[in-house]
Coordinates of C-alpha atoms in Angstrom, one line a residue:
X182 CA 138.9 -1.8 166.0
X183 CA 136.2 -4.1 164.5
X184 CA 134.4 -3.8 161.1
X185 CA 131.4 -5.8 160.1
X186 CA 130.6 -5.8 156.4
X187 CA 127.4 -6.9 154.6
X188 CA 126.9 -10.7 154.3
X189 CA 124.2 -13.1 153.3
X190 CA 122.5 -10.5 151.2
X191 CA 118.8 -10.9 150.6
X192 CA 118.3 -13.1 153.7
X193 CA 117.3 -12.5 157.3
X194 CA 120.1 -14.5 158.9
X195 CA 121.5 -13.3 162.2
X196 CA 125.2 -12.8 162.6
X197 CA 126.5 -15.2 165.3
X198 CA 129.3 -12.8 166.6
X199 CA 129.4 -11.7 170.2
X200 CA 131.8 -9.9 172.5
X201 CA 131.8 -10.4 176.3
X202 CA 133.7 -8.4 178.9
X203 CA 136.0 -6.9 176.3
X204 CA 137.7 -3.5 176.6
X205 CA 138.1 -1.2 173.5
X206 CA 140.3 1.8 174.2
X207 CA 142.3 4.5 172.4
X208 CA 145.2 6.3 174.0
X209 CA 147.7 8.9 172.8
X210 CA 149.9 6.1 171.3
X211 CA 147.3 5.6 168.6
X212 CA 148.4 6.6 165.1
X213 CA 147.1 10.1 164.3
X214 CA 143.5 10.0 163.1
X215 CA 142.7 12.7 160.6
X216 CA 139.3 11.6 159.2
X217 CA 135.8 12.3 160.5
X218 CA 134.6 8.7 161.1
X219 CA 136.9 7.0 163.7
X220 CA 135.0 4.2 165.5
X221 CA 135.7 1.2 167.7
X222 CA 133.1 -0.8 165.8
X223 CA 131.3 -0.4 162.5
X224 CA 128.4 -2.4 161.1
X225 CA 126.9 -2.4 157.7
X226 CA 123.9 -4.6 156.6
X227 CA 124.3 -7.1 159.5
X228 CA 122.0 -8.1 162.3
X229 CA 122.1 -9.9 165.7
X230 CA 125.6 -8.9 166.9
X231 CA 125.8 -9.0 170.7
X232 CA 127.9 -6.8 173.0
X233 CA 127.8 -8.1 176.6
X234 CA 129.5 -6.1 179.4
X235 CA 132.1 -4.5 177.3
X236 CA 133.9 -1.1 177.8
X237 CA 134.4 1.4 175.0
X238 CA 136.8 4.3 175.8
X239 CA 138.6 7.2 174.2
X240 CA 141.4 8.2 176.6
X241 CA 143.3 10.5 174.2
X242 CA 144.2 14.0 175.0
X243 CA 141.9 16.6 173.3
X244 CA 144.6 17.8 170.9
X245 CA 145.0 14.3 169.5
X246 CA 141.3 13.7 168.7
X247 CA 139.6 13.8 165.3
X248 CA 136.4 15.8 164.8
X249 CA 134.0 12.9 165.4
X250 CA 134.4 9.6 167.3
X251 CA 132.1 6.7 167.8
X252 CA 131.9 3.7 170.1
X253 CA 129.7 1.9 167.6
X254 CA 128.4 3.3 164.3
X255 CA 125.9 1.2 162.3
X256 CA 124.0 1.5 159.1
X257 CA 121.2 -0.9 158.0
X258 CA 122.2 -3.0 161.0
X259 CA 120.8 -4.5 164.2
X260 CA 122.5 -5.4 167.4
X261 CA 122.1 -6.1 171.1
X262 CA 124.1 -4.1 173.7
X263 CA 123.6 -5.3 177.3
X264 CA 125.2 -6.3 180.5
X265 CA 127.1 -9.5 181.2
X266 CA 126.3 -11.7 184.3
X267 CA 129.2 -13.5 185.9
X268 CA 130.3 -14.7 189.4
X269 CA 133.1 -12.1 189.5
X270 CA 131.8 -8.8 188.3
X271 CA 133.4 -5.4 188.3
X272 CA 130.4 -3.3 189.3
X273 CA 127.9 -4.3 191.9
X274 CA 124.3 -3.4 191.5
X275 CA 122.7 -1.5 194.4
X276 CA 120.8 -4.2 196.3
X277 CA 121.5 -7.4 198.0
X278 CA 123.7 -9.9 196.2
X279 CA 122.6 -8.9 192.7
X280 CA 125.6 -8.2 190.4
X281 CA 126.3 -7.6 186.7
X282 CA 128.8 -5.9 184.5
X283 CA 127.3 -3.1 182.4
X284 CA 128.5 -2.1 179.0
X285 CA 130.0 1.4 179.1
X286 CA 130.8 4.2 176.5
X287 CA 133.1 6.9 177.7
X288 CA 134.1 10.2 176.0
X289 CA 132.9 9.9 172.4
X290 CA 131.0 12.2 170.0
X291 CA 128.5 9.3 169.8
X292 CA 128.5 6.3 172.1
X293 CA 126.3 4.5 169.6
X294 CA 125.1 5.9 166.3
X295 CA 122.6 3.7 164.3
X296 CA 120.8 4.8 161.1
X297 CA 118.5 3.0 158.6
X298 CA 118.1 -0.1 160.8
X299 CA 114.5 -0.3 159.6
X300 CA 112.8 -3.2 161.4
X301 CA 116.1 -4.9 162.5
X302 CA 116.2 -5.2 166.3
X303 CA 118.3 -2.6 168.1
X304 CA 118.3 -3.3 171.8
X305 CA 120.4 -1.2 174.3
X306 CA 120.0 -2.1 178.0
X307 CA 122.1 -2.0 181.3
X308 CA 124.5 0.3 179.6
X309 CA 126.2 3.5 181.0
X310 CA 127.0 6.5 178.8
X311 CA 129.6 8.9 180.3
X312 CA 130.6 12.3 178.9
X313 CA 129.6 11.9 175.3
X314 CA 128.2 14.6 173.0
X315 CA 125.3 12.2 172.4
X316 CA 125.0 8.8 174.1
X317 CA 122.7 7.2 171.5
X318 CA 121.7 8.5 168.1
X319 CA 119.1 6.5 166.3
X320 CA 117.5 7.4 162.9
X321 CA 115.1 5.5 160.7
X322 CA 115.2 2.6 163.2
X323 CA 111.8 1.0 163.9
X324 CA 112.6 -1.7 166.3
X325 CA 114.4 0.4 168.9
X326 CA 114.5 -0.6 172.6
X327 CA 116.3 1.7 175.1
X328 CA 115.7 0.2 178.6
X329 CA 117.5 0.4 182.0
X330 CA 120.4 2.6 181.0
X331 CA 122.2 5.5 182.6
X332 CA 123.2 8.6 180.6
X333 CA 125.6 11.0 182.4
X334 CA 125.3 14.2 180.3
X335 CA 128.1 16.7 180.5
X336 CA 128.6 19.5 177.9
X337 CA 132.1 20.1 176.7
X338 CA 132.0 23.8 177.5
X339 CA 130.9 24.2 181.1
X340 CA 130.4 28.0 181.1
X341 CA 127.1 29.1 182.5
X342 CA 124.6 30.8 180.2
X343 CA 125.7 29.0 177.0
X344 CA 122.3 27.6 176.3
X345 CA 120.6 26.5 173.1
X346 CA 121.3 27.4 169.4
X347 CA 124.6 29.1 168.6
X348 CA 126.6 27.5 171.4
X349 CA 127.0 24.2 169.7
X350 CA 130.3 23.2 171.2
X351 CA 128.7 23.5 174.6
X352 CA 125.9 21.1 174.2
X353 CA 125.3 17.5 175.2
X354 CA 122.4 15.0 174.7
X355 CA 121.6 11.6 176.1
X356 CA 119.4 10.1 173.4
X357 CA 118.3 11.4 170.0
X358 CA 115.6 9.5 168.0
X359 CA 114.6 10.7 164.4
X360 CA 112.1 9.3 161.9
X361 CA 111.7 6.2 164.0
X362 CA 108.1 5.0 164.3
X363 CA 108.3 2.1 166.8
X364 CA 110.5 2.4 169.9
X365 CA 110.5 1.6 173.6
X366 CA 112.2 4.2 175.9
X367 CA 111.7 3.2 179.6
X368 CA 113.5 2.9 182.9
X369 CA 116.4 5.1 182.0
X370 CA 118.3 7.7 184.0
X371 CA 119.3 11.0 182.3
X372 CA 121.5 13.0 184.7
X373 CA 123.1 16.4 184.0
X374 CA 125.4 18.6 186.1
X375 CA 123.5 22.0 185.9
X376 CA 120.1 22.9 184.6
X377 CA 121.5 26.1 183.1
X378 CA 123.9 24.3 180.8
X379 CA 122.8 23.3 177.3
X380 CA 121.8 19.7 178.0
X381 CA 118.9 17.5 176.9
X382 CA 118.0 14.1 178.1
X383 CA 115.9 12.8 175.2
X384 CA 115.3 14.5 171.9
X385 CA 112.7 13.0 169.5
X386 CA 112.2 14.3 166.0
X387 CA 109.5 13.5 163.4
X388 CA 108.7 10.1 165.1
X389 CA 105.1 9.8 163.8
X390 CA 105.1 9.9 160.0
X391 CA 101.7 8.5 158.9
X392 CA 101.9 5.8 161.6
X393 CA 98.7 6.0 163.6
X394 CA 99.7 4.7 167.0
X395 CA 100.8 5.8 170.4
X396 CA 104.5 6.0 171.2
X397 CA 105.5 6.6 174.8
X398 CA 108.4 7.7 176.9
X399 CA 107.8 6.0 180.2
X400 CA 109.3 5.6 183.7
X401 CA 112.4 7.6 183.0
X402 CA 114.2 9.9 185.5
X403 CA 115.5 13.3 184.4
X404 CA 117.7 15.4 186.7
X405 CA 119.6 18.7 186.4
X406 CA 119.0 19.2 182.7
X407 CA 118.1 22.3 180.7
X408 CA 115.5 20.2 178.8
X409 CA 114.4 16.8 180.1
X410 CA 112.8 15.7 176.9
X411 CA 112.3 17.7 173.7
X412 CA 110.1 16.9 170.8
X413 CA 110.9 18.5 167.4
X414 CA 108.6 18.7 164.4
X415 CA 105.9 16.0 163.8
X416 CA 105.4 13.6 166.6
X417 CA 101.6 13.1 166.4
X418 CA 98.8 12.1 164.1
X419 CA 95.0 11.7 164.0
X420 CA 92.6 9.2 162.5
X421 CA 88.8 8.9 162.3
X422 CA 87.5 5.4 162.9
X423 CA 83.8 4.7 162.6
X424 CA 82.0 3.9 165.9
X425 CA 78.4 3.2 166.8
X426 CA 78.0 6.9 167.5
X427 CA 79.5 8.1 164.2
X428 CA 82.9 9.2 163.2
X429 CA 85.2 10.6 165.9
X430 CA 88.8 11.8 165.9
X431 CA 91.4 9.8 167.8
X432 CA 94.6 11.6 168.6
X433 CA 97.8 9.5 168.7
X434 CA 101.5 10.0 168.9
X435 CA 104.2 10.7 171.5
X436 CA 102.9 10.5 175.1
X437 CA 104.8 10.9 178.4
X438 CA 103.9 8.6 181.3
X439 CA 105.3 8.0 184.7
X440 CA 108.4 10.1 184.3
X441 CA 110.1 12.1 187.0
X442 CA 111.6 15.5 186.2
X443 CA 113.8 17.0 188.9
X444 CA 115.5 20.4 188.7
X445 CA 115.0 20.6 184.9
X446 CA 114.5 24.2 183.5
X447 CA 112.1 22.6 181.0
X448 CA 110.6 19.2 181.7
X449 CA 108.7 18.4 178.4
X450 CA 109.4 20.8 175.5
X451 CA 107.5 20.5 172.2
X452 CA 108.3 22.7 169.2
X453 CA 107.1 22.7 165.6
X454 CA 110.6 23.4 164.2
X455 CA 111.9 21.0 161.5
X456 CA 108.6 19.3 160.9
X457 CA 108.0 16.5 158.4
X458 CA 104.3 17.1 158.1
X459 CA 103.5 20.6 159.4
X460 CA 99.8 19.9 159.7
X461 CA 100.6 17.6 162.7
X462 CA 103.4 19.4 164.6
X463 CA 103.8 18.6 168.3
X464 CA 103.1 15.6 170.5
X465 CA 99.9 13.7 171.1
X466 CA 97.3 16.3 171.7
X467 CA 95.7 14.2 174.5
X468 CA 98.3 13.4 177.1
X469 CA 96.1 10.8 178.9
X470 CA 92.3 11.0 179.4
X471 CA 89.7 11.6 182.1
X472 CA 89.6 7.9 182.8
X473 CA 93.4 7.2 182.3
X474 CA 95.6 10.1 183.3
X475 CA 99.4 10.2 182.7
X476 CA 101.6 10.2 185.8
X477 CA 104.5 12.5 185.5
X478 CA 106.2 14.1 188.5
X479 CA 107.8 17.6 188.4
X480 CA 109.8 18.7 191.4
X481 CA 112.6 21.0 192.4
X482 CA 113.7 24.2 190.7
X483 CA 112.2 24.6 187.2
X484 CA 110.7 27.2 184.8
X485 CA 108.2 25.2 182.7
X486 CA 107.2 21.6 183.3
X487 CA 105.4 21.3 179.9
X488 CA 106.3 23.9 177.3
X489 CA 104.2 23.6 174.0
X490 CA 105.6 25.9 171.3
X491 CA 103.2 24.5 168.7
X492 CA 100.0 26.0 167.3
X493 CA 97.6 23.5 168.8
X494 CA 97.2 23.4 172.6
X495 CA 97.9 20.1 174.5
X496 CA 95.3 18.6 176.8
X497 CA 97.1 17.2 179.9
X498 CA 95.3 14.9 182.3
X499 CA 96.8 14.6 185.8
X500 CA 95.7 12.0 188.3
X501 CA 92.8 12.8 190.7
X502 CA 93.6 15.0 193.7
X503 CA 96.6 16.6 191.8
X504 CA 97.0 20.3 192.4
X505 CA 96.9 21.6 188.8
X506 CA 98.4 24.9 189.6
X507 CA 101.6 23.1 190.8
X508 CA 102.2 22.0 187.2
X509 CA 103.9 24.9 185.3
X510 CA 102.8 25.0 181.7
X511 CA 102.7 27.0 178.5
X512 CA 100.0 26.5 175.8
X513 CA 98.6 23.5 177.7
X514 CA 95.0 22.8 179.0
X515 CA 95.2 21.0 182.3
X516 CA 92.5 18.7 183.5
X517 CA 92.1 16.6 186.7
X518 CA 91.2 13.0 185.9
X519 CA 88.4 11.0 187.7
X520 CA 90.9 8.6 189.2
X521 CA 94.5 8.0 189.9
X522 CA 95.0 5.9 186.8
X523 CA 96.8 2.6 186.4
X524 CA 99.7 1.7 188.7
X525 CA 103.0 2.4 186.9
X526 CA 105.2 1.4 189.8
X527 CA 107.9 3.9 190.8
X528 CA 107.6 7.3 189.1
X529 CA 110.9 7.6 187.3
X530 CA 113.7 5.1 187.4
X531 CA 116.2 4.2 190.0
X532 CA 119.5 2.3 189.6
X533 CA 118.3 -0.7 191.6
X534 CA 114.8 -1.0 190.2
X535 CA 115.4 -4.2 188.3
X536 CA 117.5 -6.6 190.5
X537 CA 119.1 -9.5 188.6
X538 CA 119.1 -12.8 190.4
X539 CA 122.3 -14.8 189.9
X540 CA 123.9 -18.0 190.9
X541 CA 127.4 -18.0 192.3
X542 CA 128.5 -20.5 189.5
X543 CA 127.2 -18.4 186.6
X544 CA 129.7 -18.0 183.8
X545 CA 129.9 -15.2 181.2
X546 CA 127.0 -15.2 178.7
X547 CA 127.3 -17.6 175.9
X548 CA 125.6 -17.0 172.5
X549 CA 122.0 -18.4 172.4
X550 CA 120.8 -20.8 169.8
X551 CA 120.3 -18.7 166.6
X552 CA 117.1 -19.4 164.7
X553 CA 117.7 -18.4 161.1
X554 CA 115.3 -17.6 158.3
X555 CA 116.4 -17.8 154.7
X556 CA 113.1 -16.4 153.3
X557 CA 113.2 -12.9 152.0
X558 CA 109.6 -12.4 153.2
X559 CA 109.2 -9.8 155.9
X560 CA 108.9 -10.9 159.5
X561 CA 106.0 -9.9 161.8
X562 CA 104.3 -7.8 159.2
X563 CA 100.7 -8.7 160.3
X564 CA 98.8 -5.6 161.2
X565 CA 101.6 -3.2 160.2
X566 CA 100.9 0.0 158.3
X567 CA 101.8 0.0 154.6
X568 CA 104.9 2.0 155.4
X569 CA 105.8 -0.5 158.0
X570 CA 105.6 -3.1 155.3
X571 CA 107.9 -1.0 153.1
X572 CA 110.5 -1.0 155.9
X573 CA 110.2 -4.8 156.3
X574 CA 111.0 -5.3 152.6
X575 CA 113.9 -2.8 152.8
X576 CA 115.4 -4.6 155.8
X577 CA 115.7 -7.8 153.7
X578 CA 116.7 -5.9 150.5
X579 CA 113.6 -6.7 148.5
X580 CA 113.5 -3.3 146.9
X581 CA 111.0 -4.1 144.1
X582 CA 108.5 -5.4 146.6
X583 CA 108.9 -2.2 148.7
X584 CA 108.2 -0.2 145.5
X585 CA 105.0 -2.2 144.8
X586 CA 103.7 -1.4 148.3
X587 CA 104.5 2.3 147.8
X588 CA 102.7 2.4 144.5
X589 CA 99.6 1.0 146.2
X590 CA 99.3 3.8 148.8
X591 CA 96.7 6.4 148.1
X592 CA 98.2 9.8 147.8
X593 CA 96.8 12.6 150.0
X594 CA 97.7 16.1 150.9
X595 CA 99.2 14.9 154.2
X596 CA 101.4 12.1 152.8
X597 CA 102.4 13.3 149.3
X598 CA 105.9 14.5 150.2
X599 CA 106.6 11.5 152.3
X600 CA 105.6 9.0 149.6
X601 CA 107.3 10.9 146.8
X602 CA 110.6 11.0 148.7
X603 CA 110.2 7.3 149.6
X604 CA 109.7 6.4 145.9
X605 CA 112.7 8.4 144.8
X606 CA 114.9 6.7 147.5
X607 CA 113.6 3.2 146.7
X608 CA 114.0 3.9 143.0
X609 CA 117.7 4.6 143.6
X610 CA 118.0 1.3 145.5
X611 CA 116.5 -0.6 142.6
X612 CA 118.7 1.3 140.1
X613 CA 122.0 0.9 141.9
X614 CA 121.4 -2.2 143.9
X615 CA 122.8 -0.9 147.2
X616 CA 122.4 2.1 149.4
X617 CA 126.2 2.8 149.5
X618 CA 126.4 2.7 145.7
X619 CA 123.9 5.5 145.2
X620 CA 125.9 8.5 143.7
X621 CA 126.4 11.6 145.8
X622 CA 124.5 13.9 143.4
X623 CA 121.4 11.6 143.6
X624 CA 121.5 11.7 147.4
X625 CA 121.7 15.4 147.5
X626 CA 118.2 15.8 146.1
X627 CA 116.8 14.4 149.4
X628 CA 119.3 15.4 152.0
X629 CA 117.5 18.4 153.4
X630 CA 114.0 16.9 153.4
X631 CA 112.4 16.3 156.8
X632 CA 111.0 13.0 155.7
X633 CA 111.9 9.4 156.4
X634 CA 113.8 9.2 153.1
X635 CA 115.6 12.4 153.9
X636 CA 116.7 10.9 157.2
X637 CA 117.9 7.7 155.5
X638 CA 119.9 9.7 152.9
X639 CA 121.6 11.8 155.7
X640 CA 122.6 8.5 157.4
X641 CA 124.1 7.2 154.2
X642 CA 126.1 10.3 153.6
X643 CA 127.3 10.3 157.2
X644 CA 128.3 6.7 157.1
X645 CA 130.2 7.2 153.8
X646 CA 132.1 10.1 155.4
X647 CA 130.9 12.5 152.7
X648 CA 128.9 14.9 154.8
X649 CA 129.4 14.6 158.5
X650 CA 127.7 17.7 159.7
X651 CA 124.3 16.1 160.6
X652 CA 124.1 16.4 164.4
X653 CA 121.3 17.0 166.9
X654 CA 121.1 20.4 168.6
X655 CA 119.3 21.6 171.7
X656 CA 116.6 24.0 170.3
X657 CA 115.5 27.2 172.0
X658 CA 112.6 28.8 170.1
X659 CA 113.5 32.3 171.1
X660 CA 116.8 32.2 169.3
X661 CA 117.8 31.6 165.7
X662 CA 118.3 27.9 165.0
X663 CA 120.8 26.1 162.8
X664 CA 119.4 22.6 161.7
X665 CA 122.8 21.1 160.6
X666 CA 125.1 21.6 163.6
X667 CA 128.5 20.6 164.6
X668 CA 129.1 18.2 167.5
X669 CA 130.9 18.9 170.8
X670 CA 134.0 17.2 169.5
X671 CA 134.5 19.5 166.5
X672 CA 137.3 22.0 167.0
X673 CA 136.3 25.6 167.7
X674 CA 138.2 26.7 164.6
X675 CA 136.0 24.6 162.4
X676 CA 132.9 26.0 164.1
X677 CA 134.0 29.5 163.4
X678 CA 135.0 29.2 159.8
X679 CA 133.9 26.9 156.9
X680 CA 136.7 24.9 155.2
X681 CA 135.2 25.9 151.7
X682 CA 132.6 28.5 150.9
X683 CA 131.1 29.4 147.5
X684 CA 129.5 32.8 146.8
X685 CA 127.2 33.9 145.5
X686 CA 124.8 30.9 145.4
X687 CA 122.5 31.2 143.5
X688 CA 125.1 32.4 141.0
X689 CA 125.2 34.2 137.6
X690 CA 128.3 34.2 135.5
X691 CA 131.0 33.9 138.3
X692 CA 131.5 32.4 141.7
X693 CA 134.2 33.0 144.2
X694 CA 135.6 29.9 146.0
X695 CA 137.2 30.7 149.4
X696 CA 139.1 27.8 150.9
X697 CA 141.2 27.0 154.0
X698 CA 142.4 23.4 153.6
X699 CA 145.0 21.4 155.6
X700 CA 148.6 22.4 155.0
X701 CA 149.5 19.5 152.6
X702 CA 146.1 19.4 150.8
X703 CA 146.0 19.6 147.0
X704 CA 142.4 20.7 146.4
X705 CA 140.4 20.2 143.2
X706 CA 137.1 22.1 142.7
X707 CA 134.6 20.2 140.5
X708 CA 131.2 21.2 139.2
X709 CA 128.9 18.4 138.0
X710 CA 125.4 18.4 136.4
X711 CA 122.7 16.4 138.1
X712 CA 123.6 13.3 136.0
X713 CA 127.1 13.3 137.5
X714 CA 128.9 14.6 134.5
X715 CA 131.9 16.9 135.2
X716 CA 131.3 20.3 133.5
X717 CA 134.1 22.3 135.3
X718 CA 137.3 21.1 137.0
X719 CA 139.8 23.5 138.4
X720 CA 142.8 23.0 140.7
X721 CA 143.0 25.2 143.8
X722 CA 146.2 27.1 144.2
X723 CA 148.0 26.5 147.5
X724 CA 146.0 25.2 150.4
X725 CA 144.2 28.5 151.2
X726 CA 143.0 31.5 149.3
X727 CA 140.3 32.7 146.9
X728 CA 139.7 31.8 143.3
X729 CA 137.1 33.1 140.8
X730 CA 135.5 30.6 138.5
X731 CA 133.7 31.6 135.3
X732 CA 130.3 30.0 134.8
X733 CA 129.2 31.8 131.6
X734 CA 129.3 28.6 129.5
X735 CA 126.9 26.8 131.8
X736 CA 123.1 27.0 131.3
X737 CA 120.8 27.9 134.2
X738 CA 119.7 25.1 136.5
X739 CA 120.8 23.1 139.5
X740 CA 124.3 21.6 139.7
X741 CA 126.4 20.3 142.6
X742 CA 130.0 21.1 143.4
X743 CA 132.6 19.3 145.4
X744 CA 136.2 19.8 146.6
X745 CA 138.4 16.8 146.8
X746 CA 141.9 16.0 148.0
X747 CA 143.0 12.8 146.4
X748 CA 140.1 10.4 147.0
X749 CA 138.7 12.3 150.0
X750 CA 135.7 14.6 149.5
X751 CA 136.2 17.7 151.6
X752 CA 133.0 19.5 150.6
X753 CA 129.9 18.6 148.7
X754 CA 126.9 21.0 148.2
X755 CA 124.4 22.3 145.7
X756 CA 125.0 25.1 143.2
X757 CA 122.1 26.9 141.6
X758 CA 122.8 29.0 138.4
X759 CA 120.4 31.8 137.4
X760 CA 120.8 33.9 134.2

């Protein structure tokens, strides 16, 4: 519907565009959409776009939908999604005379999907997400604010018992955050329909990568979910500042405060799977302290309130006079604090918690005065970590400055993979001048890495429509997991059978290519070396079948193969040849 392309390169200018009280909708009269990236709005290398009280809908019948749909999809971009305030509003707020029109996202694979925003501001507030596979997906975005929203989480397949890995078409998530080191998640409702269905309110993955600070999920309400909030991989760290008494270890990372979990099978679930730095898996080891406890409330029917499936136990500090046995935990040491802790207002969030005063003559929101900055120097970099400074330079496309900072960082056992991947990624930006110009074969070297650079590469591949199988998944440790999963909107036939498979891989002298393409497809199978040079090209007979390809003339090593139909890349993956 709307496409924003890069402008004012190498500056920090805000885009002046805004949308107020607009409706974006698709119906069955829409021209058939056969690609994987249909969206109402796309953004690339812009910032400051404002969405006020708009509605994004997909009203098409299931048979007429493509695999993946988006309300908004953004790469290297920032935006503000919020309510509009007017004298005649469509949805009253619970309260006395306080009204606003929220923004709404209904029935998408992703309501909002943003990747590689860096330090660009991404604000989402007073917004309702209904019946999406994932309401908000945010990756490598370090100025993320999710405040005062409602996520109604409904899995596509409502059969009981279909929980966790392996039932991917039956899952649904409210918010997914990956490799993002500075975020605010507060005053949100995450509401499911049944705690035995495969639903998750918030999933946070690898959010503390060498950034020594506390990140919190605070004052949120979780109800009728299989998992209220799940932490995957590395979401904590530790540092040793010198004090008058010597050197002590301070634990930092993801902390849960003042949240309410009602009728959730698991309230807080931490697992070491898919870690970026496996020496620091899990969440902050100290959830509160003896002098400052965390206030989370667990009520209703549940199995575990805090489930820690990581090697190191968590220390959980509840307020004074709390009955510790009432908190159901696994691999958690429970302590009663000396006091009740700081007042955090209501535990959890309710829909009328933030009334908005309004005047009867208020008109729809107008764009505020925009303060522009033409300098390429990073903003607000004082006191930031060195990697934070790298992200600032990347946000204003000063790639050489980002590389200078990376070269100044001391390499340790803990950060070596993170820094090496960062350098490789920034090196590609310097070489090709733009993230979307980096060749596919270069991106493939990082796509499976659980580092910030790996997350950035996956975002680029997804945005380019080359590989669209990077989706979050509700993880259950007792079952076999599948890191790259299909979303709820993917047809069951695609889940059951890959479009193209190559075996064996690693290969010797021959491979067998099995394919099942669209009826009118004219597939071409291509093998390239890691410099991008084509070494084998073979046309596929018909649209489905098997073909044997001889590799005897190729030397051992790593290659990549792709299947294309015209200009569309259908499959792209690695091929390893051993002799």
